CSV table of C-alpha atoms and ligand atoms in Angstrom, one decimal:
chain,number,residue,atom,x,y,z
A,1,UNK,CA,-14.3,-16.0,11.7
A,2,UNK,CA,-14.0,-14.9,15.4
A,3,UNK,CA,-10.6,-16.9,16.2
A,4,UNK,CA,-8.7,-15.7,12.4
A,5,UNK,CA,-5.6,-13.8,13.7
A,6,UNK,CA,-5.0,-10.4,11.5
A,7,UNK,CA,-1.8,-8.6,11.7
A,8,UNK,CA,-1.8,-5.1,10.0
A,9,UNK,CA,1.5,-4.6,8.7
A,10,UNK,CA,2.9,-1.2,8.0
A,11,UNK,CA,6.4,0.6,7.1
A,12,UNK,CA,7.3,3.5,8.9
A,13,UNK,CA,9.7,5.8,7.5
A,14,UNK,CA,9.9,9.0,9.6
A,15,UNK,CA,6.3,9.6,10.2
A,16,UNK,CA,5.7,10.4,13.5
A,17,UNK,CA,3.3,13.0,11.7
A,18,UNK,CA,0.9,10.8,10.9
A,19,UNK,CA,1.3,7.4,13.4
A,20,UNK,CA,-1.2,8.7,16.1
A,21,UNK,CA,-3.8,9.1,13.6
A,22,UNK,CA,-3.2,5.5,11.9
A,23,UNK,CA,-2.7,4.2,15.1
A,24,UNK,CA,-5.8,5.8,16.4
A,25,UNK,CA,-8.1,5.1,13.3
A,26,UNK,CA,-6.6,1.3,13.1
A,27,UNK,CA,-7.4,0.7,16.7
A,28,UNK,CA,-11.1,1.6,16.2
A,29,UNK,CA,-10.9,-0.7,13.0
A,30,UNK,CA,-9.4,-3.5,15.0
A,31,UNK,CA,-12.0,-2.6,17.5
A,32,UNK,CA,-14.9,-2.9,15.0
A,33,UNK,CA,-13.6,-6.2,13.7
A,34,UNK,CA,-13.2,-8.0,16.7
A,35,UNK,CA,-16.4,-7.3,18.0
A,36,UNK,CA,-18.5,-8.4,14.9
A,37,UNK,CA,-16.4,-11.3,15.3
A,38,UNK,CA,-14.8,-11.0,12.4
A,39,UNK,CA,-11.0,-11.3,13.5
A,40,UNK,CA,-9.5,-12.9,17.1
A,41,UNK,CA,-8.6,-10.0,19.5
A,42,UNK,CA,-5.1,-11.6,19.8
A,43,UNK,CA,-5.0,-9.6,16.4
A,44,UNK,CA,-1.9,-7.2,15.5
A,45,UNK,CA,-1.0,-4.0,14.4
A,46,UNK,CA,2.3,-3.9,13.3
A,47,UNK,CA,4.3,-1.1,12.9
A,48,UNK,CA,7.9,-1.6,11.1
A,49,UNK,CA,10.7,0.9,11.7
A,50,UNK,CA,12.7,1.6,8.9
A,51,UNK,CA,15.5,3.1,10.2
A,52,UNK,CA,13.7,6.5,11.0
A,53,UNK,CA,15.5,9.5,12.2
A,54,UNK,CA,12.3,11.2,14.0
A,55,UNK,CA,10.1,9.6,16.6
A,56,UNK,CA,8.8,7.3,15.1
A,57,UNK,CA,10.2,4.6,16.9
A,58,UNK,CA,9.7,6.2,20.2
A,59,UNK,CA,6.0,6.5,18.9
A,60,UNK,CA,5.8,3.1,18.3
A,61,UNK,CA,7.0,2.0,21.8
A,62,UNK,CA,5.1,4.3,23.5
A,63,UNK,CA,1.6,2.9,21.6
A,64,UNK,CA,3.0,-0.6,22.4
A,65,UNK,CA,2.7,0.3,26.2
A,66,UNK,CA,-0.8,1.6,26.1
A,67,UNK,CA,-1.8,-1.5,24.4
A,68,UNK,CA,-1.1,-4.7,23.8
A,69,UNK,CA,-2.8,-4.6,20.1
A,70,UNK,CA,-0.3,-2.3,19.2
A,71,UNK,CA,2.8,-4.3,17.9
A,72,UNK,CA,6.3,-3.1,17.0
A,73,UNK,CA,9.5,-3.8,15.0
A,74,UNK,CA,12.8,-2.0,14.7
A,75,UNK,CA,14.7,-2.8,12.0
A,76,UNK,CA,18.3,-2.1,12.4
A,77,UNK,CA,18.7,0.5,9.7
A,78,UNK,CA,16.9,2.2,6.6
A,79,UNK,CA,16.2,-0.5,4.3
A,80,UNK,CA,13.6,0.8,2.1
A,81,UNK,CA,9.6,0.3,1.9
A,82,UNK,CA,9.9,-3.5,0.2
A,83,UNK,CA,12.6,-5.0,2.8
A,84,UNK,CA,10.9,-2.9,6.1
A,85,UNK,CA,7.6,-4.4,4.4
A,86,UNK,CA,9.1,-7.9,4.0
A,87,UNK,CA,10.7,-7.6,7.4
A,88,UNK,CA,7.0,-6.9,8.7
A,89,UNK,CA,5.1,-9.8,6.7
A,90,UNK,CA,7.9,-12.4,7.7
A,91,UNK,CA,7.7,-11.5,11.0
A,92,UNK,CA,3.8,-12.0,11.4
A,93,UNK,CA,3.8,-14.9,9.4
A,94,UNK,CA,5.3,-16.6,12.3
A,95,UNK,CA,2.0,-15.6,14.7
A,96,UNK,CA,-1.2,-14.9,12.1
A,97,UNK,CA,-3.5,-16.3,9.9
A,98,UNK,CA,-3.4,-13.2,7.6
A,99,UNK,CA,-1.7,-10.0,7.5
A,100,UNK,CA,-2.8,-7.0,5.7
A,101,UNK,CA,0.3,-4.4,4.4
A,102,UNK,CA,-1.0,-1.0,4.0
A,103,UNK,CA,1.4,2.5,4.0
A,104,UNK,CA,1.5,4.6,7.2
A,105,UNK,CA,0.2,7.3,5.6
A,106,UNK,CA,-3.6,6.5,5.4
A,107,UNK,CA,-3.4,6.9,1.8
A,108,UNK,CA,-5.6,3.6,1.6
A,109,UNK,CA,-8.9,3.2,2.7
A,110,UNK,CA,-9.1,1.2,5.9
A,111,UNK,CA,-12.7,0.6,5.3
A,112,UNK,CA,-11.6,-1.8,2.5
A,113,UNK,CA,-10.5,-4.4,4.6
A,114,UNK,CA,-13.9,-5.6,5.8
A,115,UNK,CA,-14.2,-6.9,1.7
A,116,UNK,CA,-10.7,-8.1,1.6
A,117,UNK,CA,-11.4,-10.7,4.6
A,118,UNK,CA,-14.8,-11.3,3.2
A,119,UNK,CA,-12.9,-12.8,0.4
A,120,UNK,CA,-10.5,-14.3,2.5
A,121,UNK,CA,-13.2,-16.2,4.1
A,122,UNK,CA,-14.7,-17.2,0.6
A,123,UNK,CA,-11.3,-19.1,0.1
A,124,UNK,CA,-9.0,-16.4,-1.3
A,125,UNK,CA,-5.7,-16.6,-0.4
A,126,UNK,CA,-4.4,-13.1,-1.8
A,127,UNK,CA,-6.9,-10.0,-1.9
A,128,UNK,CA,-5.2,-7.1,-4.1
A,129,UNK,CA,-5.9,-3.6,-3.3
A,130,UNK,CA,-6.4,-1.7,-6.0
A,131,UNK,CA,-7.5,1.9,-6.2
A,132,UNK,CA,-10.3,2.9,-8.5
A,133,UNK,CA,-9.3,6.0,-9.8
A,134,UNK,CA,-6.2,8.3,-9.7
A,135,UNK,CA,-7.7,11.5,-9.0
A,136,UNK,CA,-5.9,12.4,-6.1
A,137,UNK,CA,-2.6,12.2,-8.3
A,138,UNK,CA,-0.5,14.8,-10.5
A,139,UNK,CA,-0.6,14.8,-13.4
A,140,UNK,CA,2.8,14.0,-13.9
A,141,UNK,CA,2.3,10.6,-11.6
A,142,UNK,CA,-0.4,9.7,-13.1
A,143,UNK,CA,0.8,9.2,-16.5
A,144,UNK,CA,4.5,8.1,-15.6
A,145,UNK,CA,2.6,5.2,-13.3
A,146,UNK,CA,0.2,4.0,-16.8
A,147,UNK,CA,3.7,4.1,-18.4
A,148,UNK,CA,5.0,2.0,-16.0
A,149,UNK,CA,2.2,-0.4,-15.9
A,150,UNK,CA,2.0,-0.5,-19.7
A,151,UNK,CA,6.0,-1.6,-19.6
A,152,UNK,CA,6.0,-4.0,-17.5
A,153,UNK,CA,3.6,-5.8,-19.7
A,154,UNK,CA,5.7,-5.6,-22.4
A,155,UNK,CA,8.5,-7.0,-20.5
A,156,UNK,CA,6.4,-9.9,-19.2
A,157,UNK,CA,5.9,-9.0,-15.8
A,158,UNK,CA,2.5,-10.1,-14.0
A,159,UNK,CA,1.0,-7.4,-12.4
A,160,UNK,CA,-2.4,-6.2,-11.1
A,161,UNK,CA,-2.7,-2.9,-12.4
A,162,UNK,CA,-3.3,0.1,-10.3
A,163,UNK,CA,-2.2,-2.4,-6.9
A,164,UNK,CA,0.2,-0.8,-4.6
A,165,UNK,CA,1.7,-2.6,-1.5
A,166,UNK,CA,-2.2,-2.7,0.1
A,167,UNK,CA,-3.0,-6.3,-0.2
A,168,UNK,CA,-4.3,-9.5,2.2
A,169,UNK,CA,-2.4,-12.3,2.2
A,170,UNK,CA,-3.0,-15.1,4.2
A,171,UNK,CA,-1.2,-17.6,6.2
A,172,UNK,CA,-0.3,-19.9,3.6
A,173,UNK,CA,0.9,-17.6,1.0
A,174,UNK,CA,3.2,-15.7,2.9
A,175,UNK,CA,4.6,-19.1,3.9
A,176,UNK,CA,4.8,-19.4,0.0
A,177,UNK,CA,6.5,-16.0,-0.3
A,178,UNK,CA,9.2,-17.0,2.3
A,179,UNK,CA,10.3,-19.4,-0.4
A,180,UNK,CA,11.7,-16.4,-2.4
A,181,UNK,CA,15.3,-16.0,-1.3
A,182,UNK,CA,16.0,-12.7,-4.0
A,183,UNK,CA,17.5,-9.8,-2.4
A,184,UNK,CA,16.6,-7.2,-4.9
A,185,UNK,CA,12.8,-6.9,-3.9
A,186,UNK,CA,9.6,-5.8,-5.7
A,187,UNK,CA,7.1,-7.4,-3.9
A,188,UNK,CA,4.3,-6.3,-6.2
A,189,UNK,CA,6.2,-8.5,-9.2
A,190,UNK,CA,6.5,-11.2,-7.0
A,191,UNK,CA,3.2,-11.9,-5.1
A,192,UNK,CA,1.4,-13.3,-7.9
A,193,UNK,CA,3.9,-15.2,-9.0
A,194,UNK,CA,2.8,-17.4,-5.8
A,195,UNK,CA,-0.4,-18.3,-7.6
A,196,UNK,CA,-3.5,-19.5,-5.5
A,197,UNK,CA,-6.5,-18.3,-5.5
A,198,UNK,CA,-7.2,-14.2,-5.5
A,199,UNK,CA,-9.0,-11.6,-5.8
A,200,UNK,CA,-9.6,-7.9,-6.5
A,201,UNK,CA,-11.0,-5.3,-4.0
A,202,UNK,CA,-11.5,-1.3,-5.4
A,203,UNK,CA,-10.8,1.3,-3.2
A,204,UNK,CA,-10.6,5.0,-3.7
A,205,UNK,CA,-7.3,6.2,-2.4
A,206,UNK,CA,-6.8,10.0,-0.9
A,207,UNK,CA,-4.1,12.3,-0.2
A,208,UNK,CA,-1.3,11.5,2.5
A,209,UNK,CA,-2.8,12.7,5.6
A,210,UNK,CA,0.3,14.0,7.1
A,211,UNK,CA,3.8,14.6,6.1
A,212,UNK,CA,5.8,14.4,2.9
A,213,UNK,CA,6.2,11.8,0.1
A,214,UNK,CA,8.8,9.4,0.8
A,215,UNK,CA,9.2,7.9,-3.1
A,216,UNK,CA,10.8,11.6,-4.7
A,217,UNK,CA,11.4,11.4,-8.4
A,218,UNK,CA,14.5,9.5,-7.7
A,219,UNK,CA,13.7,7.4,-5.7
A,220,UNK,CA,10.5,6.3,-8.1
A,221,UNK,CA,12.7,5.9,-11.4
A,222,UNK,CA,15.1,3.8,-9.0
A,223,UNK,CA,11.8,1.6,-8.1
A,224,UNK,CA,10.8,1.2,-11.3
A,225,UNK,CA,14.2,-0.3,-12.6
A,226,UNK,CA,14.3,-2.5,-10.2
A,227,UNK,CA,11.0,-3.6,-10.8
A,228,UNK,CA,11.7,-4.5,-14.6
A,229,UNK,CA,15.6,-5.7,-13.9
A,230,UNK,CA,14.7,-8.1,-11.3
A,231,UNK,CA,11.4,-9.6,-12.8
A,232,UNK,CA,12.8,-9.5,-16.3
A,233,UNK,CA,15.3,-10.3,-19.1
A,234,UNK,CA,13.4,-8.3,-21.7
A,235,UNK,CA,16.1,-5.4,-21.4
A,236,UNK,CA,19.3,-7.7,-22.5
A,237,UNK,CA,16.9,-9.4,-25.0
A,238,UNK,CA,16.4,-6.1,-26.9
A,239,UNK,CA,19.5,-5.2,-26.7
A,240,UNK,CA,20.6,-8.7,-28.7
A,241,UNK,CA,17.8,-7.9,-31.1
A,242,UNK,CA,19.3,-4.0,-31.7
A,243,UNK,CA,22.8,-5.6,-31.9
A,244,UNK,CA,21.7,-7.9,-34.7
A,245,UNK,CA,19.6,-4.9,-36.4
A,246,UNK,CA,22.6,-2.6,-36.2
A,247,UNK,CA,24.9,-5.6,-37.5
A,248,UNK,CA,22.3,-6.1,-40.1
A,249,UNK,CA,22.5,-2.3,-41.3
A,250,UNK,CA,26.5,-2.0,-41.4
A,251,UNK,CA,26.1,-5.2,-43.7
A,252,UNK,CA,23.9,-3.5,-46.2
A,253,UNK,CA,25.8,-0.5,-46.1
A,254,UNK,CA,29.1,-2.1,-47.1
A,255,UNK,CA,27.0,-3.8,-49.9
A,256,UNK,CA,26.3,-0.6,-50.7
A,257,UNK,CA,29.6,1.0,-50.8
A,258,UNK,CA,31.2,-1.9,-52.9
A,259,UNK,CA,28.3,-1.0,-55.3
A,260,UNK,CA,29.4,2.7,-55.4
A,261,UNK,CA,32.9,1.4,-55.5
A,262,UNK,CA,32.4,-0.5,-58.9
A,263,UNK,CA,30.4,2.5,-60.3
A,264,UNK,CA,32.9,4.8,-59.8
A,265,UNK,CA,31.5,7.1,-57.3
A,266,UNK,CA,33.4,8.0,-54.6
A,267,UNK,CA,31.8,9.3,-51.5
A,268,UNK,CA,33.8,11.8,-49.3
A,269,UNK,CA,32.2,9.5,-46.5
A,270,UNK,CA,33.5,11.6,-43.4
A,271,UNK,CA,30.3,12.4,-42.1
A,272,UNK,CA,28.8,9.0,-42.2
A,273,UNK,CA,31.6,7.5,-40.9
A,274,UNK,CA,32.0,9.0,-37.8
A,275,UNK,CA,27.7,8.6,-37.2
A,276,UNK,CA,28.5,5.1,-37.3
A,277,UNK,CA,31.3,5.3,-35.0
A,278,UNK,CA,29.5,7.5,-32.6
A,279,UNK,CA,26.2,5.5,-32.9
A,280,UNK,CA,28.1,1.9,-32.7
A,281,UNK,CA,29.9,3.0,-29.3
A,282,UNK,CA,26.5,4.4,-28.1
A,283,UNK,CA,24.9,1.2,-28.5
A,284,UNK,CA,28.0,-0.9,-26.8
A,285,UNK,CA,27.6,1.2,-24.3
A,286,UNK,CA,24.2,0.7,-23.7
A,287,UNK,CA,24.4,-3.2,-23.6
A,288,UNK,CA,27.2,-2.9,-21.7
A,289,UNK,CA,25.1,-0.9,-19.3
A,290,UNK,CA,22.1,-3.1,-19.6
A,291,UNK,CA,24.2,-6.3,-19.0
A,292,UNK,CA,26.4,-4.4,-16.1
A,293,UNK,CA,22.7,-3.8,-14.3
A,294,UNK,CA,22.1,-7.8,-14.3
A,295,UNK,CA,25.3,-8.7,-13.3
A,296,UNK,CA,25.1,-6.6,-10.2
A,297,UNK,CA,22.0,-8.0,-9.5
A,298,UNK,CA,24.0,-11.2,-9.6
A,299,UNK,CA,26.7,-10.4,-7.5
A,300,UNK,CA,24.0,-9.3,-4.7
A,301,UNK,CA,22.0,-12.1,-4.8
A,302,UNK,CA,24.9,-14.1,-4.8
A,303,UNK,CA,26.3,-12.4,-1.4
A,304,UNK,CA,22.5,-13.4,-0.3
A,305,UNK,CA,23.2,-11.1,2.5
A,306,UNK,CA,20.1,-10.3,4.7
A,307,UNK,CA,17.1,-8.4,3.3
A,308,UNK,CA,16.8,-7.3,6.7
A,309,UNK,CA,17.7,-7.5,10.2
A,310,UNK,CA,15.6,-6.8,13.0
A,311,UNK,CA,16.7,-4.9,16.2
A,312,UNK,CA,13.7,-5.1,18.9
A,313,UNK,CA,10.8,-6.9,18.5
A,314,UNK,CA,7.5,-5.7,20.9
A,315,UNK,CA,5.1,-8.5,20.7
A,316,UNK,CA,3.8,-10.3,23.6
A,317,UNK,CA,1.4,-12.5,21.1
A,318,UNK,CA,2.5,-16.5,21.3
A,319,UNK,CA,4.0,-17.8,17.7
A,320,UNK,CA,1.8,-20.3,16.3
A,321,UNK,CA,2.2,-23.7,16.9
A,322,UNK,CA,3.9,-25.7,14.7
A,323,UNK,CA,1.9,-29.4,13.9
A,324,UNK,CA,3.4,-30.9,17.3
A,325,UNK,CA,2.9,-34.7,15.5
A,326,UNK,CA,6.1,-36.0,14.1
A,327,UNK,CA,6.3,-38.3,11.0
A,328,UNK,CA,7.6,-40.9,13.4
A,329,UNK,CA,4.8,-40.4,15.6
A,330,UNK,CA,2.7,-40.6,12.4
A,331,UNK,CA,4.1,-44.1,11.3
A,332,UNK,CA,4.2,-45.8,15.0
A,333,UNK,CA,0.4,-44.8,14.5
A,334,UNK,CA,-0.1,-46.6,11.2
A,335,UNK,CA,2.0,-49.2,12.6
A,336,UNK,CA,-0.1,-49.9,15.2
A,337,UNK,CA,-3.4,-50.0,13.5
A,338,UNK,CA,-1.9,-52.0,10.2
A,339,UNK,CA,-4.8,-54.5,11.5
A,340,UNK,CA,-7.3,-52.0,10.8
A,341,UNK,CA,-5.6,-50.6,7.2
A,342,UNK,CA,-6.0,-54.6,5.9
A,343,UNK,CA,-8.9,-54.6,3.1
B,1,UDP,N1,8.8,3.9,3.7
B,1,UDP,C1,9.7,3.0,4.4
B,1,UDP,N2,11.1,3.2,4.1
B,1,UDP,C2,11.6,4.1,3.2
B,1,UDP,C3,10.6,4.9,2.5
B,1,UDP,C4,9.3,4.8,2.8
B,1,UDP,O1,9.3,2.2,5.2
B,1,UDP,O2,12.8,4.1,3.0
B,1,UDP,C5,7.4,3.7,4.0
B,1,UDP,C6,6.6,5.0,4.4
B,1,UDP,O3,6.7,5.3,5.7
B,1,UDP,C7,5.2,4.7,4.0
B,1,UDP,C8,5.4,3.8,2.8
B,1,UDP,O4,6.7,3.3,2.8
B,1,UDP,O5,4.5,4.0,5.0
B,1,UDP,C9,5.1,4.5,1.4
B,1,UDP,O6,5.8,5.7,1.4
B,1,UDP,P1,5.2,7.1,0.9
B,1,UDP,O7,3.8,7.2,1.4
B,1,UDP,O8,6.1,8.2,1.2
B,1,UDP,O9,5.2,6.8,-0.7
B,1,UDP,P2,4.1,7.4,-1.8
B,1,UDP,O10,2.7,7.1,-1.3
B,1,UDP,O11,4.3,8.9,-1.8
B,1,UDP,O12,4.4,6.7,-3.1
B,2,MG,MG1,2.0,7.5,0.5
């Protein structure tokens, strides 16, 4: 639909490397889009600063100055991918009537936009990217992200396997994903908890164009506890569950040893005795751990401190109206007409 506002939303995290290419292959998109009157030309793409230490942000201005299209945020500081990305879709919610989030590192196939708003325009209101294949993986990635997928199941997370961040969401359901106040984020847990309709688009993703992972080992093992600590309470569960087992062992081993007590066998008992020991504290440890995890997560979302903060905004786009008719206006209106509302 020629007047449907896109914004393209995408976390930058030192990659001046690889901006002028997205930038350049995004505007051709944009370009392509607006002219088969698919999407309004006051349409956006939006690049979100996370606190680089390169160019990037100096990029970013820069593009903004050639062209209006070209839209910027700069967040105040690093915040991460999920915040920078929530900073971005907050942001455009505000001016569009759907935003696409995609990485700044071309890793996902542009091209599979033009399917994503074809759904949109069939009525979906969230359009998951999802790659078909993992070729372009290790190994090693590749079977740690199955694992990971495969756990979160068990734990009772909702997720749309093999999605990343590359999704359409429209209007309405960022509105709806506004309504989550959490601090610790992991967007791809949360989206479809919003419901409403959506839909699936496969895409083949490739190789980062430019410059270097920003998710290390680290920094994906930190991600993925997240991910299972702030959608679920699987973890304390089993840990109750173990408690009782472990409780249920010591139980039949003192049954036991009362038994070898009235038979008149003595057991030296060293050995087993300080297993137990070691493998009781283990376990206390654990939960404690475990239970320690969730009640930091309490103490930050009780702070509710910002998820973000923005610094500069470049945008020269109008927000969108909000309905200009009051409620009063609304009842004066069936006031006057009551005549007409008689059956
Ligand atoms: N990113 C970010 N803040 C960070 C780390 C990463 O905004 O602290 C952005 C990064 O610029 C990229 C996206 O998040 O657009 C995904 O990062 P990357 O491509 O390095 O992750 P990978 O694809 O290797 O998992
Ligand atoms: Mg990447």
């Amino acid at each position: 639909m020629k007047d449907t506002i896109l914004y393209f939303v995408l976390p930058c995290y030192n990659e001046e490397a690889v901006l002028p290419e997205t930038a350049k292959r995004l505007y051709a998109k944009c370009d392509r889009l607006i002219k088969a009157g698919k999407i309004s030309p006051e349409s956006r793409i939006l690049f979100v600063n996370d606190g680089s230490k390169d160019s990037t942000w100096m990029l970013i201005e820069k593009l903004h100055s050639f062209r209006p299209i070209f839209a910027g945020l700069n967040l105040s500081r690093n915040r991460g991918h999920q915040n920078a990305l929530l900073a971005g879709l907050m942001y455009a919610k505000d001016y569009c009537d759907i935003a696409v989030s995609m990485d700044a590192d071309l890793q996902d196939d542009i091209d599979a936009v033009d399917e994503m708003i074809s759904k949109y325009e069939g009525g979906c209101d969230i359009v998951y990217g999802v790659r078909n294949n993992r070729d372009t993986d290790s190994w090693f990635k590749r079977t740690t992200a199955r694992g990971f997928y495969r756990l979160m199941t068990r734990m009772g997370v909702e997720m749309v396997s093999d999605s990343a961040d590359y999704r359409l969401m429209s209007r309405r359901a960022l509105l709806a994903l506004s309504e989550f106040k959490e601090v610790n984020l992991f967007l791809r847990g949360m989206v479809p908890m919003i419901g409403m309709k959506t839909d699936k688009v496969f895409y083949k993703r490739g190789e980062r164009f430019a410059g270097e992972s920003k998710y290390p080992l680290r920094k994906m093992l930190a991600f993925s506890i997240e991910g299972i600590t702030s959608l679920s309470v699987q973890p304390i569960r089993l840990i109750t569950n173990t408690g009782i087992f472990v409780f249920l062992i010591s139980l039949a081993l003192l049954i036991w040893g009362i038994m070898q007590k009235v038979r008149g066998v003595t057991v030296s008992g060293w050995a087993s005795l300080i297993v137990s020991i070691w493998a009781i504290g283990g376990l206390i440890l654990l939960g404690i751990g475990v239970i320690g995890e969730y009640i930091g997560k309490i103490y930050l979302e009780s702070k509710a401190r910002p998820r973000f903060i923005i610094d500069t905004a470049l945008n020269e786009a109008r927000k969108k109206e909000e309905d200009p008719i009051s409620v009063q206006d609304v009842i004066n209106e069936i006031r006057k007409h009551s005549g007409d509302l008689q059956i």
